Tab-separated table of C-alpha atoms and ligand atoms in Angstrom:
chain	number	residue	atom	x	y	z
A	1	MET	CA	-3.242	-12.408	42.026
A	2	LEU	CA	-2.964	-10.024	40.361
A	3	TYR	CA	-0.088	-8.367	39.199
A	4	SER	CA	0.882	-5.125	36.350
A	5	VAL	CA	4.185	-5.455	33.179
A	6	TYR	CA	5.222	-2.741	33.530
A	7	MET	CA	6.304	-1.426	30.323
A	8	LYS	CA	9.775	1.253	30.291
A	9	THR	CA	9.192	5.014	29.315
A	10	LYS	CA	11.783	5.524	25.879
A	11	VAL	CA	12.672	8.845	25.098
A	12	TYR	CA	14.773	9.298	21.648
A	13	TYR	CA	16.942	12.899	21.765
A	14	ASN	CA	18.455	14.176	19.820
A	15	ILE	CA	16.697	15.108	16.300
A	16	LYS	CA	17.790	17.399	13.932
A	17	GLN	CA	14.407	17.330	12.727
A	18	LEU	CA	10.814	15.653	13.363
A	19	LEU	CA	8.131	15.970	10.797
A	20	THR	CA	5.470	14.956	12.625
A	21	LEU	CA	2.569	15.917	10.351
A	22	GLU	CA	-0.082	16.894	12.668
A	23	GLY	CA	-1.258	19.081	9.444
A	24	ALA	CA	-1.351	16.017	6.879
A	25	LYS	CA	-3.586	14.794	10.386
A	26	ALA	CA	-6.077	17.690	11.539
A	27	LYS	CA	-7.294	18.012	7.189
A	28	ASP	CA	-7.060	14.486	6.509
A	29	GLY	CA	-4.640	14.398	3.906
A	30	ARG	CA	-5.775	16.712	2.199
A	31	LYS	CA	-4.849	20.956	0.581
A	32	ILE	CA	-1.428	19.890	2.020
A	33	ASN	CA	0.971	22.063	2.795
A	34	LYS	CA	4.980	22.198	3.211
A	35	ASP	CA	2.597	23.624	7.036
A	36	ASP	CA	1.209	20.308	7.181
A	37	LEU	CA	4.723	18.261	7.833
A	38	GLY	CA	4.934	20.389	11.319
A	39	ILE	CA	8.503	20.425	11.772
A	40	LEU	CA	10.121	20.393	14.814
A	41	HIS	CA	13.410	21.655	15.426
A	42	ASN	CA	15.809	19.868	17.779
A	43	ALA	CA	13.175	17.410	19.319
A	44	TRP	CA	12.875	15.034	21.656
A	45	LEU	CA	10.460	11.668	21.543
A	46	CYS	CA	8.889	9.460	24.156
A	47	VAL	CA	7.633	6.316	24.340
A	48	LYS	CA	5.251	4.476	26.680
A	49	ASP	CA	3.229	0.500	25.388
A	50	ASN	CA	3.911	1.147	22.092
A	51	LYS	CA	3.251	4.844	21.898
A	52	ILE	CA	4.498	8.246	21.308
A	53	THR	CA	3.146	10.340	23.931
A	54	GLU	CA	4.266	13.575	25.007
A	55	LEU	CA	6.995	14.899	22.587
A	56	GLY	CA	8.696	18.395	22.168
A	57	THR	CA	11.824	20.004	21.919
A	58	GLY	CA	14.880	21.708	23.746
A	59	LYS	CA	15.596	20.199	27.281
A	60	THR	CA	14.953	16.637	26.674
A	61	PRO	CA	12.972	15.974	30.172
A	62	VAL	CA	13.793	11.611	31.610
A	63	ALA	CA	12.676	8.611	31.462
A	64	ASP	CA	13.486	4.527	32.007
A	65	GLU	CA	16.177	4.214	29.099
A	66	ASN	CA	17.436	7.911	26.952
A	67	ILE	CA	17.733	7.304	23.730
A	68	ASN	CA	20.367	9.316	21.521
A	69	LEU	CA	20.032	10.416	17.877
A	70	ASN	CA	22.517	11.957	16.669
A	71	ASN	CA	21.015	14.466	15.203
A	72	SER	CA	19.308	12.660	12.640
A	73	VAL	CA	16.323	13.126	10.589
A	74	VAL	CA	12.655	11.395	12.082
A	75	MET	CA	8.855	10.587	10.400
A	76	PRO	CA	6.614	8.675	10.474
A	77	CYS	CA	7.226	5.094	9.124
A	78	PHE	CA	6.406	4.950	5.271
A	79	VAL	CA	2.017	2.888	4.582
A	80	ASP	CA	3.071	1.597	1.793
A	81	SER	CA	-1.147	0.306	0.954
A	82	HIS	CA	-1.328	-1.679	-2.460
A	83	THR	CA	0.985	-4.154	-2.602
A	84	HIS	CA	0.871	-7.781	-4.219
A	85	ILE	CA	3.924	-9.168	-2.443
A	86	THR	CA	2.137	-13.329	-1.692
A	87	TYR	CA	3.562	-15.337	-5.036
A	88	ALA	CA	5.251	-17.726	-6.543
A	89	GLY	CA	8.412	-17.582	-9.287
A	90	THR	CA	9.319	-14.712	-11.464
A	91	ARG	CA	8.447	-12.389	-14.945
A	92	ALA	CA	11.786	-11.508	-15.256
A	93	GLN	CA	11.830	-11.790	-18.848
A	94	GLU	CA	7.934	-9.474	-19.525
A	95	PHE	CA	10.282	-6.341	-19.452
A	96	GLU	CA	12.561	-7.628	-21.326
A	97	LEU	CA	9.743	-8.220	-23.406
A	98	ARG	CA	8.075	-4.984	-23.290
A	99	SER	CA	11.524	-3.892	-23.863
A	100	GLU	CA	11.687	-4.727	-27.387
A	101	GLY	CA	8.206	-2.193	-27.114
A	102	LYS	CA	5.032	-5.543	-26.766
A	103	SER	CA	2.595	-3.881	-23.487
A	104	TYR	CA	1.704	-5.194	-20.983
A	105	LEU	CA	-1.807	-5.837	-22.096
A	106	ASP	CA	-0.462	-7.656	-25.285
A	107	ILE	CA	2.067	-10.025	-23.237
A	108	ALA	CA	-0.729	-10.888	-21.098
A	109	LYS	CA	-3.456	-12.200	-23.944
A	110	ALA	CA	0.088	-13.873	-25.070
A	111	GLY	CA	-0.378	-16.058	-21.661
A	112	TYR	CA	2.263	-14.821	-19.716
A	113	GLY	CA	1.090	-11.680	-17.161
A	114	ILE	CA	-0.932	-12.275	-13.903
A	115	ILE	CA	-2.406	-16.335	-15.075
A	116	SER	CA	1.863	-16.654	-15.586
A	117	THR	CA	2.600	-16.595	-12.121
A	118	VAL	CA	-1.512	-18.110	-10.984
A	119	LYS	CA	0.423	-20.969	-12.511
A	120	SER	CA	3.200	-21.037	-10.458
A	121	THR	CA	1.485	-19.392	-7.215
A	122	ARG	CA	-1.075	-22.541	-6.987
A	123	SER	CA	1.714	-25.171	-7.278
A	124	ALA	CA	4.215	-23.526	-4.016
A	125	SER	CA	2.685	-24.220	-0.721
A	126	VAL	CA	1.508	-22.500	2.613
A	127	LYS	CA	5.135	-22.243	3.988
A	128	GLU	CA	7.180	-21.328	0.875
A	129	LEU	CA	3.940	-18.383	-0.023
A	130	LYS	CA	4.975	-17.591	3.530
A	131	ASP	CA	9.088	-17.003	2.957
A	132	ILE	CA	9.085	-15.500	-0.244
A	133	SER	CA	5.958	-13.049	1.383
A	134	ILE	CA	8.977	-12.414	4.328
A	135	ASN	CA	11.798	-12.167	2.035
A	136	ASN	CA	9.319	-9.546	0.644
A	137	VAL	CA	8.393	-7.276	3.907
A	138	ASN	CA	12.632	-7.618	4.709
A	139	ARG	CA	13.227	-5.870	1.597
A	140	MET	CA	10.345	-2.744	2.155
A	141	LYS	CA	11.814	-2.440	5.248
A	142	LYS	CA	14.922	-1.298	4.637
A	143	PHE	CA	13.229	1.657	3.003
A	144	GLY	CA	11.327	2.599	5.520
A	145	VAL	CA	8.002	0.240	5.424
A	146	GLY	CA	6.675	-0.286	9.260
A	147	PHE	CA	3.067	-1.314	7.325
A	148	ILE	CA	2.135	-2.513	4.349
A	149	GLU	CA	-1.519	-3.311	2.957
A	150	ALA	CA	-0.506	-7.228	0.713
A	151	LYS	CA	-3.396	-8.844	-1.980
A	152	SER	CA	-4.196	-12.849	-2.854
A	153	GLY	CA	-5.699	-12.925	-6.272
A	154	TYR	CA	-2.830	-15.015	-8.284
A	155	GLY	CA	-4.863	-17.861	-7.100
A	156	LEU	CA	-8.565	-17.899	-9.068
A	157	ASP	CA	-9.253	-20.424	-7.244
A	158	VAL	CA	-10.787	-21.284	-3.797
A	159	GLU	CA	-7.571	-23.008	-3.146
A	160	THR	CA	-5.076	-20.649	-3.129
A	161	GLU	CA	-6.924	-17.619	-2.347
A	162	LEU	CA	-7.157	-19.502	0.072
A	163	LYS	CA	-3.359	-20.903	0.915
A	164	GLN	CA	-2.002	-17.224	-0.068
A	165	LEU	CA	-4.325	-15.298	2.989
A	166	GLU	CA	-3.399	-17.939	4.564
A	167	ALA	CA	0.476	-17.568	4.411
A	168	LEU	CA	-0.316	-13.688	5.199
A	169	LYS	CA	-1.644	-15.017	8.588
A	170	GLU	CA	1.797	-16.310	9.185
A	171	VAL	CA	3.597	-13.834	8.498
A	172	LYS	CA	1.434	-11.141	11.034
A	173	LYS	CA	2.451	-13.688	13.497
A	174	ASP	CA	6.014	-12.611	13.008
A	175	PHE	CA	5.407	-9.063	11.325
A	176	PRO	CA	1.707	-7.789	12.834
A	177	PHE	CA	1.801	-5.230	10.719
A	178	ILE	CA	0.136	-6.366	7.107
A	179	ALA	CA	-3.551	-5.752	6.290
A	180	SER	CA	-5.123	-8.695	3.439
A	181	THR	CA	-7.175	-7.865	0.743
A	182	PHE	CA	-9.376	-10.009	-0.729
A	183	MET	CA	-9.026	-9.685	-4.344
A	184	GLY	CA	-9.947	-13.055	-6.658
A	185	ALA	CA	-11.343	-10.809	-9.042
A	186	HIS	CA	-7.545	-9.376	-10.731
A	187	ASP	CA	-8.140	-11.945	-13.496
A	188	ILE	CA	-10.155	-14.573	-14.775
A	189	PRO	CA	-9.445	-18.778	-14.496
A	190	PRO	CA	-8.077	-20.619	-17.070
A	191	GLY	CA	-9.280	-23.543	-18.439
A	192	ASN	CA	-10.661	-24.741	-22.373
A	193	GLU	CA	-14.101	-22.519	-22.423
A	194	ASP	CA	-15.438	-19.538	-23.749
A	195	LYS	CA	-13.482	-16.644	-21.546
A	196	GLU	CA	-16.151	-14.887	-20.815
A	197	LYS	CA	-18.501	-18.199	-20.011
A	198	ARG	CA	-15.586	-19.012	-17.424
A	199	LYS	CA	-14.990	-15.557	-16.167
A	200	LYS	CA	-19.673	-15.704	-15.970
A	201	ASP	CA	-18.590	-19.223	-13.265
A	202	TYR	CA	-16.066	-17.484	-11.468
A	203	ILE	CA	-18.418	-14.876	-10.359
A	204	GLU	CA	-20.311	-16.796	-9.231
A	205	LEU	CA	-18.053	-19.529	-7.189
A	206	LEU	CA	-16.588	-15.864	-6.009
A	207	THR	CA	-19.224	-14.766	-4.305
A	208	ASN	CA	-21.371	-17.448	-3.763
A	209	GLU	CA	-18.510	-20.048	-2.120
A	210	LEU	CA	-14.829	-18.215	-1.351
A	211	LEU	CA	-15.832	-14.636	0.198
A	212	LYS	CA	-17.777	-16.781	2.734
A	213	LYS	CA	-15.028	-18.642	3.802
A	214	VAL	CA	-12.743	-15.542	3.678
A	215	ALA	CA	-14.755	-13.708	5.579
A	216	GLU	CA	-15.553	-16.769	7.711
A	217	ASN	CA	-12.471	-17.631	8.643
A	218	LYS	CA	-11.176	-13.567	8.748
A	219	LEU	CA	-8.180	-14.422	6.639
A	220	ALA	CA	-9.088	-10.014	5.110
A	221	LYS	CA	-9.862	-6.696	5.914
A	222	PHE	CA	-10.902	-5.481	1.719
A	223	CYS	CA	-11.980	-7.599	-1.250
A	224	ASP	CA	-10.414	-5.516	-4.196
A	225	VAL	CA	-11.849	-5.815	-8.727
A	226	PHE	CA	-9.271	-4.767	-11.542
A	227	VAL	CA	-11.799	-2.919	-13.289
A	228	GLU	CA	-10.434	-2.705	-16.396
A	229	GLU	CA	-10.926	-4.051	-20.127
A	230	GLY	CA	-10.311	-7.829	-20.425
A	231	TYR	CA	-11.537	-7.899	-17.133
A	232	TYR	CA	-14.453	-7.319	-15.098
A	233	THR	CA	-16.990	-4.438	-16.097
A	234	LYS	CA	-18.467	-1.714	-13.926
A	235	GLU	CA	-20.992	-4.696	-13.741
A	236	GLU	CA	-19.223	-7.219	-12.571
A	237	THR	CA	-17.392	-5.071	-10.249
A	238	LYS	CA	-20.999	-3.811	-8.153
A	239	HIS	CA	-22.729	-6.761	-8.218
A	240	ILE	CA	-18.081	-8.541	-6.644
A	241	ILE	CA	-18.140	-5.408	-4.381
A	242	LYS	CA	-21.754	-5.452	-3.310
A	243	GLU	CA	-21.343	-9.418	-2.087
A	244	ALA	CA	-18.572	-8.285	-0.067
A	245	GLN	CA	-19.701	-5.339	1.298
A	246	LYS	CA	-22.446	-7.516	3.086
A	247	HIS	CA	-19.842	-10.225	4.749
A	248	GLY	CA	-17.766	-6.873	6.294
A	249	LEU	CA	-15.505	-6.274	3.430
A	250	LYS	CA	-14.621	-3.078	2.259
A	251	ALA	CA	-13.952	-2.019	-1.075
A	252	LYS	CA	-11.142	-1.401	-3.135
A	253	LEU	CA	-10.763	-0.892	-7.585
A	254	HIS	CA	-7.592	-1.081	-8.753
A	255	ALA	CA	-9.133	1.929	-11.493
A	256	ASP	CA	-8.520	2.481	-14.664
A	257	GLU	CA	-5.064	1.939	-14.519
A	258	PHE	CA	-4.982	1.342	-18.438
A	259	THR	CA	-8.088	2.669	-20.213
A	260	ASP	CA	-10.627	5.557	-18.554
A	261	GLN	CA	-13.570	2.688	-17.694
A	262	GLY	CA	-14.874	4.924	-14.927
A	263	ALA	CA	-14.092	3.236	-11.853
A	264	GLY	CA	-12.783	5.503	-9.667
A	265	GLU	CA	-16.653	7.407	-10.189
A	266	LEU	CA	-17.552	3.726	-9.223
A	267	ALA	CA	-14.983	3.372	-6.385
A	268	VAL	CA	-16.610	6.624	-5.205
A	269	GLU	CA	-20.522	5.909	-5.280
A	270	LEU	CA	-19.714	1.971	-3.716
A	271	LYS	CA	-18.174	4.355	-0.646
A	272	ALA	CA	-14.743	1.953	-1.694
A	273	VAL	CA	-12.141	3.316	0.144
A	274	SER	CA	-9.617	4.205	-2.069
A	275	ALA	CA	-9.534	3.905	-5.466
A	276	ASP	CA	-5.711	2.703	-7.498
A	277	HIS	CA	-3.921	3.850	-10.047
A	278	LEU	CA	-6.302	6.059	-11.651
A	279	LEU	CA	-3.859	6.734	-14.507
A	280	CYS	CA	-6.674	7.471	-17.542
A	281	VAL	CA	-9.265	8.981	-14.923
A	282	SER	CA	-11.920	10.726	-16.276
A	283	ASP	CA	-12.365	15.037	-14.657
A	284	LYS	CA	-15.785	13.631	-13.566
A	285	GLY	CA	-13.867	10.687	-11.620
A	286	ILE	CA	-11.184	13.162	-10.427
A	287	GLN	CA	-13.897	15.843	-9.613
A	288	ALA	CA	-16.225	12.059	-8.067
A	289	LEU	CA	-12.829	11.399	-5.432
A	290	ALA	CA	-11.955	15.099	-4.405
A	291	ASN	CA	-15.530	15.053	-3.276
A	292	SER	CA	-15.027	12.130	-1.377
A	293	ASN	CA	-14.534	10.569	1.547
A	294	THR	CA	-12.182	7.546	-1.353
A	295	VAL	CA	-8.196	7.646	-0.956
A	296	ALA	CA	-6.929	8.809	-4.251
A	297	THR	CA	-3.951	6.351	-4.737
A	298	ILE	CA	-1.603	6.402	-6.855
A	299	LEU	CA	1.640	3.277	-8.293
A	300	PRO	CA	4.122	5.950	-9.741
A	301	GLY	CA	6.197	2.928	-9.973
A	302	THR	CA	4.000	1.059	-12.065
A	303	SER	CA	3.795	3.779	-15.062
A	304	PHE	CA	7.275	4.331	-14.313
A	305	ASN	CA	8.303	0.963	-14.565
A	306	LEU	CA	5.511	0.177	-18.887
A	307	GLY	CA	6.609	4.144	-19.228
A	308	LEU	CA	3.112	5.065	-19.137
A	309	LYS	CA	1.504	8.102	-18.257
A	310	TYR	CA	1.373	9.251	-15.207
A	311	ALA	CA	-1.712	9.730	-12.974
A	312	PRO	CA	-2.880	13.298	-12.803
A	313	ALA	CA	-2.256	13.494	-8.778
A	314	LYS	CA	-1.901	17.501	-8.517
A	315	LYS	CA	-5.108	18.302	-10.457
A	316	LEU	CA	-6.078	15.070	-7.390
A	317	ALA	CA	-4.204	17.502	-5.050
A	318	GLU	CA	-5.612	20.470	-5.908
A	319	GLN	CA	-9.052	19.823	-6.261
A	320	GLY	CA	-8.857	17.917	-1.987
A	321	ALA	CA	-8.735	14.673	-2.949
A	322	CYS	CA	-6.261	12.615	0.307
A	323	ILE	CA	-3.443	11.213	-2.079
A	324	ALA	CA	-2.136	8.448	-1.061
A	325	ILE	CA	1.898	6.344	-2.939
A	326	ALA	CA	1.781	3.474	-2.588
A	327	SER	CA	4.625	0.666	-4.771
A	328	ASP	CA	1.337	-2.405	-6.397
A	329	PHE	CA	5.114	-4.609	-5.576
A	330	ASN	CA	3.970	-7.682	-7.834
A	331	PRO	CA	6.174	-9.687	-9.907
A	332	GLY	CA	4.248	-7.969	-13.661
A	333	SER	CA	3.834	-4.439	-13.634
A	334	ASN	CA	6.260	-3.023	-11.024
A	335	SER	CA	9.008	-4.719	-9.720
A	336	GLY	CA	9.779	-2.461	-7.921
A	337	LEU	CA	9.892	-1.916	-3.927
A	338	ASN	CA	11.946	1.063	-3.092
A	339	PHE	CA	9.141	3.348	-1.267
A	340	GLN	CA	12.060	6.004	-1.350
A	341	LEU	CA	12.116	6.252	-5.161
A	342	MET	CA	8.596	5.705	-5.476
A	343	LEU	CA	8.132	9.270	-4.339
A	344	MET	CA	10.766	10.273	-5.698
A	345	ILE	CA	8.729	10.092	-8.752
A	346	ALA	CA	6.023	11.024	-7.684
A	347	ILE	CA	7.351	14.611	-6.695
A	348	THR	CA	8.555	14.286	-11.103
A	349	GLN	CA	6.887	12.932	-12.694
A	350	ASN	CA	2.606	13.455	-10.880
A	351	LYS	CA	4.148	16.875	-10.390
A	352	LEU	CA	3.495	16.168	-6.468
A	353	SER	CA	4.878	18.822	-3.722
A	354	VAL	CA	7.699	16.800	-1.332
A	355	ALA	CA	5.253	17.603	1.509
A	356	GLN	CA	2.364	17.089	-1.019
A	357	ALA	CA	3.939	13.063	-1.461
A	358	LEU	CA	5.134	12.684	2.059
A	359	CYS	CA	1.823	12.999	3.500
A	360	ALA	CA	0.236	10.862	0.096
A	361	GLY	CA	3.753	7.662	0.989
A	362	ILE	CA	2.359	8.401	5.221
A	363	TYR	CA	-0.213	9.953	6.067
A	364	GLY	CA	-2.626	8.846	2.260
A	365	GLY	CA	-0.994	5.930	3.265
A	366	ALA	CA	-2.643	5.077	6.446
A	367	LYS	CA	-5.337	6.735	5.422
A	368	ALA	CA	-6.217	3.667	2.034
A	369	LEU	CA	-6.431	0.653	4.695
A	370	GLU	CA	-8.493	2.990	7.593
A	371	ILE	CA	-5.542	3.140	10.075
A	372	GLU	CA	-4.783	6.417	10.029
A	373	LYS	CA	-6.340	7.633	13.594
A	374	ASP	CA	-2.768	5.248	14.663
A	375	TYR	CA	-0.882	5.341	12.629
A	376	GLY	CA	-0.045	8.382	10.086
A	377	HIS	CA	1.378	10.123	12.558
A	378	LEU	CA	4.061	10.847	15.153
A	379	VAL	CA	1.510	13.004	17.237
A	380	LYS	CA	1.057	12.309	21.046
A	381	GLY	CA	-0.779	8.717	21.133
A	382	SER	CA	0.571	7.842	17.475
A	383	MET	CA	2.062	4.352	17.647
A	384	ALA	CA	5.336	4.946	17.823
A	385	ILE	CA	6.815	3.807	14.624
A	386	PHE	CA	9.363	6.040	12.940
A	387	GLN	CA	12.554	6.069	10.846
A	388	VAL	CA	15.206	7.539	10.934
A	389	TYR	CA	17.676	9.138	8.748
A	390	ASP	CA	21.377	10.052	8.442
A	391	ALA	CA	20.605	13.840	6.747
A	392	ASN	CA	20.628	16.964	7.872
A	393	ASP	CA	17.062	18.441	6.492
A	394	TYR	CA	13.934	15.947	4.763
A	395	ASN	CA	14.855	16.777	1.173
A	396	ASP	CA	17.775	14.995	1.213
A	397	ILE	CA	16.182	11.305	0.388
A	398	PHE	CA	15.177	13.094	-1.855
A	399	TYR	CA	17.854	15.158	-2.738
A	400	ASN	CA	20.767	12.022	-3.398
A	401	TYR	CA	17.820	9.818	-5.247
A	402	GLY	CA	19.084	6.230	-5.367
A	403	GLU	CA	20.606	5.980	-2.663
A	404	ASN	CA	19.390	4.837	1.054
A	405	ARG	CA	20.154	7.324	3.346
A	406	LEU	CA	17.252	5.157	6.084
A	407	LYS	CA	19.370	4.262	9.122
A	408	ASP	CA	17.016	2.899	11.259
A	409	LEU	CA	13.244	2.226	11.169
A	410	VAL	CA	12.007	2.276	15.137
A	411	PHE	CA	9.301	-0.012	16.026
A	412	ALA	CA	8.929	1.433	19.833
B	501	NIG	O1	-1.941	-3.865	-10.319
B	501	NIG	N1	-3.503	-4.560	-12.821
B	501	NIG	C1	-3.544	-5.754	-12.578
B	501	NIG	N2	-2.885	-6.183	-11.592
B	501	NIG	C2	-1.743	-5.669	-10.591
B	501	NIG	C3	-0.582	-6.393	-11.978
B	501	NIG	C4	0.261	-7.781	-11.630
B	501	NIG	C5	0.483	-8.460	-12.430
B	501	NIG	O2	1.005	-7.985	-13.572
B	501	NIG	O3	1.023	-9.174	-11.649
B	501	NIG	C6	-1.421	-3.505	-10.979
B	501	NIG	O4	-0.817	-2.732	-11.677
B	502	FE	FE1	-2.456	-3.891	-7.901
């Protein structure tokens, strides 16, 4: 029998400021200024089948359901395009060690760091990892995040890397707004053999067995590598990413975080979707990113939490790169997930303007996940996911930083 399901039309009205980000979309997130926020005053949004069908100002059209937003400020959801939400255990004690003057890399060498999370994650079940991830997702949503990227990388063996990605697959059944990334090359597996030998063997396992399983079971959209002294070299990264691309995975890189590895340039060469961190990116790297389609993702919370320098976001923006801001939420280098605070830090420390930061946390994040066709803006055809703020003006989010003025995150 043929039948049709009638979806109701909904109109959200009484919006004091509606940030559409129409300009950011039209300019693909580059050379952003205040006009690119596309602000409408006294506005309304019409939604059907989870999509925006109409929007405008003044007299509100009649729909099946009319929802009063009580003079609030509305914008698209934030997109957190770089997180490590699926892990077990805590490393709160490392925070104290850093407060006593030890660096992230020194702490890692002393046996803490990523490897300590690997141990606790290896002994967790899929169900435990699922519950931990859902809890992290729910905490992120409270600050306006409606789409999240999540990485593996705390297993460093076949079983646990797949377990992390399986747990994320389970999370997606409740919350589908997640993009998974396989990050087997996050560190070198622990063991008794010489580190270089362990790394060589692991790269073989990763490229011959793991990538195949990840691709076959459709467990990830992206593949990420930590290009850094003591982790993966440029050559090793190239090899891993090229193999991943053969399996249909898109590339992302942890690039130039603690030292300049030429990883910004490498990301462009490999046609990576994004190059993330970039604290130590060279001028050559900045130029390469600006002239490419690779998103320059800054993670201001990591610099803030580790007390390090800030990525040259202003320079990247001036030269024409598309910037994304993400949290890098993880148990070690940044254990804060308040997305509003990430933008605040990007404004005061990376020296982005309010408009640049908002566009980077919304449109830039969407582009860094290749979902910018549907997400990152509120125009005709956009996904109807938006933040509703109890504020007089969008600047209040930062003006009153540390306070959360988000009233609702609507999945219409
Ligand atoms: O993005 N840089 C490598 N990975 C993470 C840190 C992960 C951890 O410390 O557990 C990062 O900063
Ligand atoms: Fe990271």
